[in-house]
Amino acid sequence: MNDELFEINSERIVRAGISRRLFLRTTLAGGASLLAGRAATIFAAASASDNTSFTIGGDLAVNRLGFGAMRLTGEGIWGWPPDRENARKVLRRAVDLGANLIDTADAYGPETDELLIAEALYPYPKGLVIATKGGNTRPGPGQWVPDGRPEYLKQCVDKSLKRLKLDRIDLYQLHRVDPKVPMEDSLGALKEAQSAGKIRHIGLSEVFREQVARARKTVPIVTVQNRYNITDRKWENTLRYCEKEQIGFMPWAPVGGTRGMTNTALEKAAKDHGVTIYQLGLAWLLHRSPVMLPIPGTSSLAHLEENMATAKVKLSADEWKAIDALAGA
């Protein structure tokens, strides 16, 4: 149930030389200073014709490699982080490095994650898309209980708007389908908020392709956020549906979540290409589908730099085919 992402162990960073096909970490030291303070320029560069970008809902152009803010909260995704200023620095750096899609939820903290985003980034740079979610309650640390009642979701939207200091949320996602509430009722509440100008676009999380098709009879769905990574492809059918319908697919746990990515063959392949297995996993996601919008999360500035460098990974079709085979595809 948890959307927890696995933090990369810095001691496992591969320091091997960069292969002729890759351009990764050598650009960070020299290029990082050029990125700082240039978020508006980076955001403007996103276009529908550029494979590094995707247009959500037909009008929100984002760089496909985004940032998941969940790990900026306290242990168990509960409370404030031990170093609040560091969390703000990570958010600002993510934007500096080109992440103009930031994913959060009212359940992260709860509430503290949205507050941190506003503290760090408000007033928001033009083109920044903040995607939040509602419909998952937090009785305690590590606990997640769906609540899709229309009256509850309506107040969730209003409270997120206030915490994020927004007049309208660009992307609001139903965090979980509540088995006790008809999906149409939950989505009906979000549709009302959309009609009132509080929400721009609506997405879903952890759903089967049949549920997405059903939801679209009530309201347009522009994104789906399901667990998915190179070693866990349970939701492959949902991804294929999203590809067909041009719905953005936001994989959570893109590098394995709390389970990590323990695959000896992939570890060796990553080392051979001069990257970490986590960079390889993120690069694979970007390669896997043009609708894929990975949102890796971390509370470490070093890991953030490493994650964002993934956008530079370029492998040939044959190399990706070999890596698919190693992953058991």
mmCIF file of C-alpha atoms in Angstrom:
data_model
loop_
_atom_site.group_PDB
_atom_site.id
_atom_site.type_symbol
_atom_site.label_atom_id
_atom_site.label_comp_id
_atom_site.label_asym_id
_atom_site.label_seq_id
_atom_site.Cartn_x
_atom_site.Cartn_y
_atom_site.Cartn_z
ATOM 1 C CA MET A 1 0.000 0.000 0.000
ATOM 2 C CA ASN A 2 2.832 2.381 0.807
ATOM 3 C CA ASP A 3 4.302 4.513 -1.958
ATOM 4 C CA GLU A 4 7.740 4.341 -0.309
ATOM 5 C CA LEU A 5 10.791 4.799 -2.499
ATOM 6 C CA PHE A 6 14.126 3.216 -1.676
ATOM 7 C CA GLU A 7 16.891 5.716 -0.923
ATOM 8 C CA ILE A 8 20.067 4.973 -2.818
ATOM 9 C CA ASN A 9 23.013 4.025 -0.607
ATOM 10 C CA SER A 10 25.797 6.425 -1.491
ATOM 11 C CA GLU A 11 28.423 3.803 -0.726
ATOM 12 C CA ARG A 12 27.113 1.804 -3.691
ATOM 13 C CA ILE A 13 27.701 4.520 -6.243
ATOM 14 C CA VAL A 14 29.719 3.105 -9.083
ATOM 15 C CA ARG A 15 32.856 5.060 -9.781
ATOM 16 C CA ALA A 16 33.749 3.239 -12.938
ATOM 17 C CA GLY A 17 34.507 5.237 -16.090
ATOM 18 C CA ILE A 18 31.676 6.442 -18.275
ATOM 19 C CA SER A 19 31.072 4.325 -21.339
ATOM 20 C CA ARG A 20 31.218 5.833 -24.791
ATOM 21 C CA ARG A 21 27.421 5.630 -25.015
ATOM 22 C CA LEU A 22 26.728 7.436 -21.767
ATOM 23 C CA PHE A 23 27.063 10.974 -20.596
ATOM 24 C CA LEU A 24 26.327 11.172 -16.927
ATOM 25 C CA ARG A 25 28.103 12.345 -13.938
ATOM 26 C CA THR A 26 30.988 14.293 -15.450
ATOM 27 C CA THR A 27 28.510 16.958 -16.516
ATOM 28 C CA LEU A 28 27.199 17.501 -13.003
ATOM 29 C CA ALA A 29 30.177 19.221 -11.422
ATOM 30 C CA GLY A 30 30.684 21.666 -14.260
ATOM 31 C CA GLY A 31 27.080 22.081 -15.260
ATOM 32 C CA ALA A 32 25.293 22.263 -11.934
ATOM 33 C CA SER A 33 26.002 25.951 -11.383
ATOM 34 C CA LEU A 34 24.609 26.758 -14.793
ATOM 35 C CA LEU A 35 21.324 25.120 -13.892
ATOM 36 C CA ALA A 36 20.735 26.968 -10.634
ATOM 37 C CA GLY A 37 18.278 29.801 -10.923
ATOM 38 C CA ARG A 38 17.347 28.887 -14.484
ATOM 39 C CA ALA A 39 14.180 26.885 -13.839
ATOM 40 C CA ALA A 40 12.068 29.100 -16.072
ATOM 41 C CA THR A 41 14.389 28.471 -19.014
ATOM 42 C CA ILE A 42 14.408 24.739 -18.371
ATOM 43 C CA PHE A 43 10.625 24.607 -18.133
ATOM 44 C CA ALA A 44 10.180 26.566 -21.338
ATOM 45 C CA ALA A 45 12.299 23.997 -23.141
ATOM 46 C CA ALA A 46 9.711 21.260 -22.657
ATOM 47 C CA SER A 47 7.699 20.574 -25.796
ATOM 48 C CA ALA A 48 5.381 17.862 -27.037
ATOM 49 C CA SER A 49 7.763 17.001 -29.857
ATOM 50 C CA ASP A 50 10.684 16.471 -27.469
ATOM 51 C CA ASN A 51 10.986 12.896 -26.202
ATOM 52 C CA THR A 52 12.226 14.238 -22.863
ATOM 53 C CA SER A 53 8.835 15.848 -22.254
ATOM 54 C CA PHE A 54 5.184 14.874 -22.083
ATOM 55 C CA THR A 55 2.038 16.986 -22.213
ATOM 56 C CA ILE A 56 -0.393 16.077 -19.445
ATOM 57 C CA GLY A 57 -4.038 16.544 -20.370
ATOM 58 C CA GLY A 58 -3.103 18.252 -23.622
ATOM 59 C CA ASP A 59 -1.942 21.483 -21.995
ATOM 60 C CA LEU A 60 0.624 20.794 -19.246
ATOM 61 C CA ALA A 61 4.072 20.238 -20.753
ATOM 62 C CA VAL A 62 6.434 18.652 -18.234
ATOM 63 C CA ASN A 63 9.887 17.151 -18.306
ATOM 64 C CA ARG A 64 9.364 13.404 -18.068
ATOM 65 C CA LEU A 65 11.776 12.929 -15.165
ATOM 66 C CA GLY A 66 10.054 14.502 -12.188
ATOM 67 C CA PHE A 67 10.458 14.440 -8.415
ATOM 68 C CA GLY A 68 8.509 12.547 -5.766
ATOM 69 C CA ALA A 69 8.424 14.533 -2.530
ATOM 70 C CA MET A 70 7.160 11.800 -0.201
ATOM 71 C CA ARG A 71 10.561 10.927 1.237
ATOM 72 C CA LEU A 72 10.974 14.476 2.564
ATOM 73 C CA THR A 73 8.745 13.682 5.544
ATOM 74 C CA GLY A 74 9.667 11.970 8.816
ATOM 75 C CA GLU A 75 10.196 8.257 9.391
ATOM 76 C CA GLY A 76 7.216 6.159 8.356
ATOM 77 C CA ILE A 77 6.141 9.062 6.107
ATOM 78 C CA TRP A 78 5.011 10.674 9.332
ATOM 79 C CA GLY A 79 5.602 14.164 10.701
ATOM 80 C CA TRP A 80 8.279 16.690 9.847
ATOM 81 C CA PRO A 81 11.704 15.632 8.572
ATOM 82 C CA PRO A 82 14.585 15.719 11.063
ATOM 83 C CA ASP A 83 16.246 18.436 8.954
ATOM 84 C CA ARG A 84 13.567 20.724 7.591
ATOM 85 C CA GLU A 85 15.958 23.109 5.870
ATOM 86 C CA ASN A 86 17.596 20.219 4.037
ATOM 87 C CA ALA A 87 14.182 19.148 2.762
ATOM 88 C CA ARG A 88 13.608 22.645 1.391
ATOM 89 C CA LYS A 89 17.041 22.604 -0.260
ATOM 90 C CA VAL A 90 16.255 19.294 -1.963
ATOM 91 C CA LEU A 91 13.018 20.695 -3.376
ATOM 92 C CA ARG A 92 14.717 23.818 -4.702
ATOM 93 C CA ARG A 93 17.545 21.804 -6.199
ATOM 94 C CA ALA A 94 15.117 19.437 -7.904
ATOM 95 C CA VAL A 95 13.569 22.419 -9.648
ATOM 96 C CA ASP A 96 16.999 23.825 -10.535
ATOM 97 C CA LEU A 97 17.867 20.506 -12.167
ATOM 98 C CA GLY A 98 14.785 20.583 -14.382
ATOM 99 C CA ALA A 99 12.102 18.716 -12.448
ATOM 100 C CA ASN A 100 8.940 20.682 -13.212
ATOM 101 C CA LEU A 101 6.576 17.910 -12.084
ATOM 102 C CA ILE A 102 6.524 17.431 -8.314
ATOM 103 C CA ASP A 103 4.361 14.691 -6.841
ATOM 104 C CA THR A 104 2.965 14.803 -3.317
ATOM 105 C CA ALA A 105 -0.191 13.910 -1.350
ATOM 106 C CA ASP A 106 -2.096 15.151 1.664
ATOM 107 C CA ALA A 107 -1.327 11.780 3.297
ATOM 108 C CA TYR A 108 2.428 12.392 3.244
ATOM 109 C CA GLY A 109 3.165 13.573 6.750
ATOM 110 C CA PRO A 110 0.188 13.844 6.764
ATOM 111 C CA GLU A 111 -0.009 17.411 5.467
ATOM 112 C CA THR A 112 3.637 18.289 6.163
ATOM 113 C CA ASP A 113 4.824 17.424 2.649
ATOM 114 C CA GLU A 114 2.487 19.916 1.009
ATOM 115 C CA LEU A 115 3.478 22.553 3.564
ATOM 116 C CA LEU A 116 7.176 21.950 2.847
ATOM 117 C CA ILE A 117 6.638 22.413 -0.881
ATOM 118 C CA ALA A 118 5.000 25.782 -0.294
ATOM 119 C CA GLU A 119 7.712 26.816 2.161
ATOM 120 C CA ALA A 120 10.464 25.956 -0.308
ATOM 121 C CA LEU A 121 9.026 27.012 -3.649
ATOM 122 C CA TYR A 122 6.273 29.618 -3.216
ATOM 123 C CA PRO A 123 5.899 31.830 -5.180
ATOM 124 C CA TYR A 124 6.119 29.059 -7.730
ATOM 125 C CA PRO A 125 8.125 29.437 -10.946
ATOM 126 C CA LYS A 126 6.087 29.536 -14.125
ATOM 127 C CA GLY A 127 5.532 26.074 -15.564
ATOM 128 C CA LEU A 128 5.919 24.148 -12.307
ATOM 129 C CA VAL A 129 3.252 21.443 -11.993
ATOM 130 C CA ILE A 130 2.438 20.272 -8.486
ATOM 131 C CA ALA A 131 0.501 17.012 -8.465
ATOM 132 C CA THR A 132 -1.144 16.091 -5.190
ATOM 133 C CA LYS A 133 -3.500 13.341 -4.063
ATOM 134 C CA GLY A 134 -6.381 12.746 -1.669
ATOM 135 C CA GLY A 135 -8.418 9.782 -0.518
ATOM 136 C CA ASN A 136 -5.889 7.952 1.686
ATOM 137 C CA THR A 137 -5.983 8.606 5.449
ATOM 138 C CA ARG A 138 -3.188 8.156 7.977
ATOM 139 C CA PRO A 139 -4.220 6.734 11.352
ATOM 140 C CA GLY A 140 -0.535 6.468 12.284
ATOM 141 C CA PRO A 141 3.031 5.995 10.993
ATOM 142 C CA GLY A 142 3.146 3.393 8.229
ATOM 143 C CA GLN A 143 -0.653 3.082 8.173
ATOM 144 C CA TRP A 144 -2.798 3.860 5.100
ATOM 145 C CA VAL A 145 -6.598 3.613 4.989
ATOM 146 C CA PRO A 146 -8.603 4.647 1.883
ATOM 147 C CA ASP A 147 -11.477 7.099 2.284
ATOM 148 C CA GLY A 148 -13.276 7.936 -0.941
ATOM 149 C CA ARG A 149 -16.385 9.542 0.509
ATOM 150 C CA PRO A 150 -17.376 12.567 -1.594
ATOM 151 C CA GLU A 151 -17.692 14.849 1.432
ATOM 152 C CA TYR A 152 -14.216 13.861 2.601
ATOM 153 C CA LEU A 153 -12.608 14.372 -0.800
ATOM 154 C CA LYS A 154 -14.174 17.808 -1.175
ATOM 155 C CA GLN A 155 -12.556 18.976 2.049
ATOM 156 C CA CYS A 156 -9.279 17.341 1.035
ATOM 157 C CA VAL A 157 -9.148 19.473 -2.107
ATOM 158 C CA ASP A 158 -9.844 22.668 -0.177
ATOM 159 C CA LYS A 159 -7.217 21.915 2.454
ATOM 160 C CA SER A 160 -4.563 21.035 -0.135
ATOM 161 C CA LEU A 161 -5.231 24.299 -1.943
ATOM 162 C CA LYS A 162 -4.649 26.185 1.290
ATOM 163 C CA ARG A 163 -1.494 24.310 2.285
ATOM 164 C CA LEU A 164 0.040 24.605 -1.186
ATOM 165 C CA LYS A 165 -1.025 28.251 -1.518
ATOM 166 C CA LEU A 166 -2.677 27.562 -4.853
ATOM 167 C CA ASP A 167 -5.832 28.887 -6.472
ATOM 168 C CA ARG A 168 -6.036 25.735 -8.575
ATOM 169 C CA ILE A 169 -4.313 22.351 -8.399
ATOM 170 C CA ASP A 170 -2.960 21.399 -11.825
ATOM 171 C CA LEU A 171 -3.201 17.645 -11.208
ATOM 172 C CA TYR A 172 -5.279 16.078 -8.448
ATOM 173 C CA GLN A 173 -5.191 12.302 -8.114
ATOM 174 C CA LEU A 174 -7.508 9.919 -6.299
ATOM 175 C CA HIS A 175 -4.900 8.305 -4.069
ATOM 176 C CA ARG A 176 -6.741 5.004 -3.753
ATOM 177 C CA VAL A 177 -10.078 3.658 -4.895
ATOM 178 C CA ASP A 178 -12.082 3.048 -1.719
ATOM 179 C CA PRO A 179 -13.722 -0.407 -1.930
ATOM 180 C CA LYS A 180 -16.515 0.857 0.306
ATOM 181 C CA VAL A 181 -17.444 3.760 -1.980
ATOM 182 C CA PRO A 182 -18.485 3.556 -5.656
ATOM 183 C CA MET A 183 -15.723 5.017 -7.779
ATOM 184 C CA GLU A 184 -18.259 7.195 -9.577
ATOM 185 C CA ASP A 185 -19.178 8.889 -6.290
ATOM 186 C CA SER A 186 -15.550 9.657 -5.421
ATOM 187 C CA LEU A 187 -14.802 10.949 -8.900
ATOM 188 C CA GLY A 188 -18.042 12.908 -8.912
ATOM 189 C CA ALA A 189 -16.729 14.956 -5.999
ATOM 190 C CA LEU A 190 -13.505 15.673 -7.892
ATOM 191 C CA LYS A 191 -15.487 16.557 -10.989
ATOM 192 C CA GLU A 192 -17.424 19.137 -8.963
ATOM 193 C CA ALA A 193 -14.163 20.618 -7.708
ATOM 194 C CA GLN A 194 -12.897 20.699 -11.277
ATOM 195 C CA SER A 195 -16.032 22.492 -12.460
ATOM 196 C CA ALA A 196 -15.561 25.004 -9.642
ATOM 197 C CA GLY A 197 -12.054 25.778 -10.908
ATOM 198 C CA LYS A 198 -10.245 24.163 -7.980
ATOM 199 C CA ILE A 199 -8.734 21.334 -10.039
ATOM 200 C CA ARG A 200 -7.337 21.475 -13.553
ATOM 201 C CA HIS A 201 -6.885 17.757 -14.295
ATOM 202 C CA ILE A 202 -7.719 14.484 -12.537
ATOM 203 C CA GLY A 203 -5.673 11.304 -12.182
ATOM 204 C CA LEU A 204 -5.877 7.888 -10.500
ATOM 205 C CA SER A 205 -3.505 5.743 -8.464
ATOM 206 C CA GLU A 206 -3.049 1.958 -8.197
ATOM 207 C CA VAL A 207 -5.752 0.957 -10.656
ATOM 208 C CA PHE A 208 -6.402 -1.733 -13.246
ATOM 209 C CA ARG A 209 -6.967 -0.777 -16.872
ATOM 210 C CA GLU A 210 -10.667 -1.651 -16.470
ATOM 211 C CA GLN A 211 -10.937 0.833 -13.628
ATOM 212 C CA VAL A 212 -9.323 3.560 -15.723
ATOM 213 C CA ALA A 213 -11.781 2.909 -18.555
ATOM 214 C CA ARG A 214 -14.657 2.960 -16.092
ATOM 215 C CA ALA A 215 -13.453 6.177 -14.480
ATOM 216 C CA ARG A 216 -13.241 7.915 -17.841
ATOM 217 C CA LYS A 217 -17.008 7.540 -18.203
ATOM 218 C CA THR A 218 -17.358 9.949 -15.282
ATOM 219 C CA VAL A 219 -14.476 12.374 -15.830
ATOM 220 C CA PRO A 220 -11.426 12.690 -18.132
ATOM 221 C CA ILE A 221 -8.403 10.901 -16.631
ATOM 222 C CA VAL A 222 -5.003 12.301 -17.614
ATOM 223 C CA THR A 223 -2.597 10.305 -15.412
ATOM 224 C CA VAL A 224 -2.294 6.985 -13.642
ATOM 225 C CA GLN A 225 0.142 6.422 -10.786
ATOM 226 C CA ASN A 226 0.910 2.741 -10.165
ATOM 227 C CA ARG A 227 3.845 0.859 -8.690
ATOM 228 C CA TYR A 228 6.148 -0.086 -11.579
ATOM 229 C CA ASN A 229 9.841 -0.601 -12.189
ATOM 230 C CA ILE A 230 12.227 -2.734 -14.218
ATOM 231 C CA THR A 231 11.890 -5.697 -11.827
ATOM 232 C CA ASP A 232 8.206 -5.257 -10.916
ATOM 233 C CA ARG A 233 5.822 -4.991 -13.879
ATOM 234 C CA LYS A 234 2.571 -6.112 -12.301
ATOM 235 C CA TRP A 235 0.732 -3.195 -13.886
ATOM 236 C CA GLU A 236 1.969 -3.776 -17.435
ATOM 237 C CA ASN A 237 -1.578 -4.001 -18.834
ATOM 238 C CA THR A 238 -2.477 -0.668 -17.254
ATOM 239 C CA LEU A 239 0.635 0.914 -18.775
ATOM 240 C CA ARG A 240 -0.269 -0.404 -22.217
ATOM 241 C CA TYR A 241 -3.748 1.069 -21.906
ATOM 242 C CA CYS A 242 -2.242 4.417 -20.914
ATOM 243 C CA GLU A 243 0.049 4.298 -23.954
ATOM 244 C CA LYS A 244 -2.900 3.645 -26.243
ATOM 245 C CA GLU A 245 -4.938 6.488 -24.740
ATOM 246 C CA GLN A 246 -2.030 8.922 -24.242
ATOM 247 C CA ILE A 247 -2.500 8.976 -20.483
ATOM 248 C CA GLY A 248 0.575 9.851 -18.438
ATOM 249 C CA PHE A 249 1.897 6.935 -16.369
ATOM 250 C CA MET A 250 3.648 7.943 -13.140
ATOM 251 C CA PRO A 251 5.459 4.914 -11.683
ATOM 252 C CA TRP A 252 5.922 5.026 -7.938
ATOM 253 C CA ALA A 253 8.765 3.001 -6.416
ATOM 254 C CA PRO A 254 10.579 3.503 -9.754
ATOM 255 C CA VAL A 255 13.772 2.051 -8.275
ATOM 256 C CA GLY A 256 12.153 -0.684 -6.225
ATOM 257 C CA GLY A 257 10.735 1.109 -3.202
ATOM 258 C CA THR A 258 11.621 -0.361 0.190
ATOM 259 C CA ARG A 259 12.306 -3.675 -1.557
ATOM 260 C CA GLY A 260 15.184 -2.161 -3.460
ATOM 261 C CA MET A 261 16.537 -3.546 -6.723
ATOM 262 C CA THR A 262 18.541 -6.681 -6.044
ATOM 263 C CA ASN A 263 19.366 -8.233 -9.371
ATOM 264 C CA THR A 264 22.919 -9.453 -9.842
ATOM 265 C CA ALA A 265 22.740 -9.390 -13.639
ATOM 266 C CA LEU A 266 21.402 -5.831 -13.682
ATOM 267 C CA GLU A 267 24.039 -4.753 -11.159
ATOM 268 C CA LYS A 268 26.739 -6.009 -13.504
ATOM 269 C CA ALA A 269 25.121 -4.377 -16.553
ATOM 270 C CA ALA A 270 24.934 -1.064 -14.725
ATOM 271 C CA LYS A 271 28.588 -1.297 -13.699
ATOM 272 C CA ASP A 272 29.587 -2.130 -17.263
ATOM 273 C CA HIS A 273 27.900 1.085 -18.423
ATOM 274 C CA GLY A 274 29.400 3.222 -15.661
ATOM 275 C CA VAL A 275 26.153 3.871 -13.766
ATOM 276 C CA THR A 276 24.364 2.599 -10.680
ATOM 277 C CA ILE A 277 21.569 0.044 -10.908
ATOM 278 C CA TYR A 278 19.169 2.793 -9.830
ATOM 279 C CA GLN A 279 20.233 5.077 -12.652
ATOM 280 C CA LEU A 280 19.862 2.161 -15.031
ATOM 281 C CA GLY A 281 16.375 1.469 -13.665
ATOM 282 C CA LEU A 282 15.267 5.067 -14.120
ATOM 283 C CA ALA A 283 16.758 5.250 -17.598
ATOM 284 C CA TRP A 284 14.934 2.038 -18.496
ATOM 285 C CA LEU A 285 11.625 3.602 -17.448
ATOM 286 C CA LEU A 286 12.221 6.619 -19.684
ATOM 287 C CA HIS A 287 13.120 4.264 -22.518
ATOM 288 C CA ARG A 288 10.195 1.929 -21.864
ATOM 289 C CA SER A 289 7.382 4.278 -22.867
ATOM 290 C CA PRO A 290 6.888 7.870 -24.072
ATOM 291 C CA VAL A 291 4.021 8.286 -21.554
ATOM 292 C CA MET A 292 6.243 7.273 -18.619
ATOM 293 C CA LEU A 293 6.768 9.993 -16.000
ATOM 294 C CA PRO A 294 9.131 8.652 -13.327
ATOM 295 C CA ILE A 295 9.051 10.487 -9.996
ATOM 296 C CA PRO A 296 12.046 9.226 -7.998
ATOM 297 C CA GLY A 297 12.219 10.608 -4.493
ATOM 298 C CA THR A 298 14.976 11.157 -1.961
ATOM 299 C CA SER A 299 15.861 13.374 0.975
ATOM 300 C CA SER A 300 19.525 13.481 -0.081
ATOM 301 C CA LEU A 301 20.963 16.186 -2.313
ATOM 302 C CA ALA A 302 23.644 13.793 -3.576
ATOM 303 C CA HIS A 303 21.087 11.162 -4.528
ATOM 304 C CA LEU A 304 18.935 13.798 -6.160
ATOM 305 C CA GLU A 305 21.839 14.869 -8.377
ATOM 306 C CA GLU A 306 22.446 11.234 -9.278
ATOM 307 C CA ASN A 307 18.792 10.574 -10.080
ATOM 308 C CA MET A 308 18.441 13.633 -12.274
ATOM 309 C CA ALA A 309 21.610 12.738 -14.191
ATOM 310 C CA THR A 310 19.696 9.695 -15.421
ATOM 311 C CA ALA A 311 18.123 11.792 -18.175
ATOM 312 C CA LYS A 312 21.530 11.745 -19.895
ATOM 313 C CA VAL A 313 21.676 7.943 -20.175
ATOM 314 C CA LYS A 314 21.536 6.811 -23.804
ATOM 315 C CA LEU A 315 21.757 3.163 -24.780
ATOM 316 C CA SER A 316 21.201 1.489 -28.118
ATOM 317 C CA ALA A 317 18.116 -0.595 -28.899
ATOM 318 C CA ASP A 318 20.218 -3.760 -28.703
ATOM 319 C CA GLU A 319 21.579 -2.784 -25.297
ATOM 320 C CA TRP A 320 18.086 -2.177 -23.935
ATOM 321 C CA LYS A 321 16.950 -5.505 -25.366
ATOM 322 C CA ALA A 322 19.759 -7.238 -23.528
ATOM 323 C CA ILE A 323 18.914 -5.437 -20.293
ATOM 324 C CA ASP A 324 15.251 -6.446 -20.640
ATOM 325 C CA ALA A 325 16.356 -10.049 -20.918
ATOM 326 C CA LEU A 326 18.522 -9.714 -17.793
ATOM 327 C CA ALA A 327 15.551 -8.353 -15.859
ATOM 328 C CA GLY A 328 13.494 -11.386 -16.795
ATOM 329 C CA ALA A 329 11.210 -9.533 -19.236
#
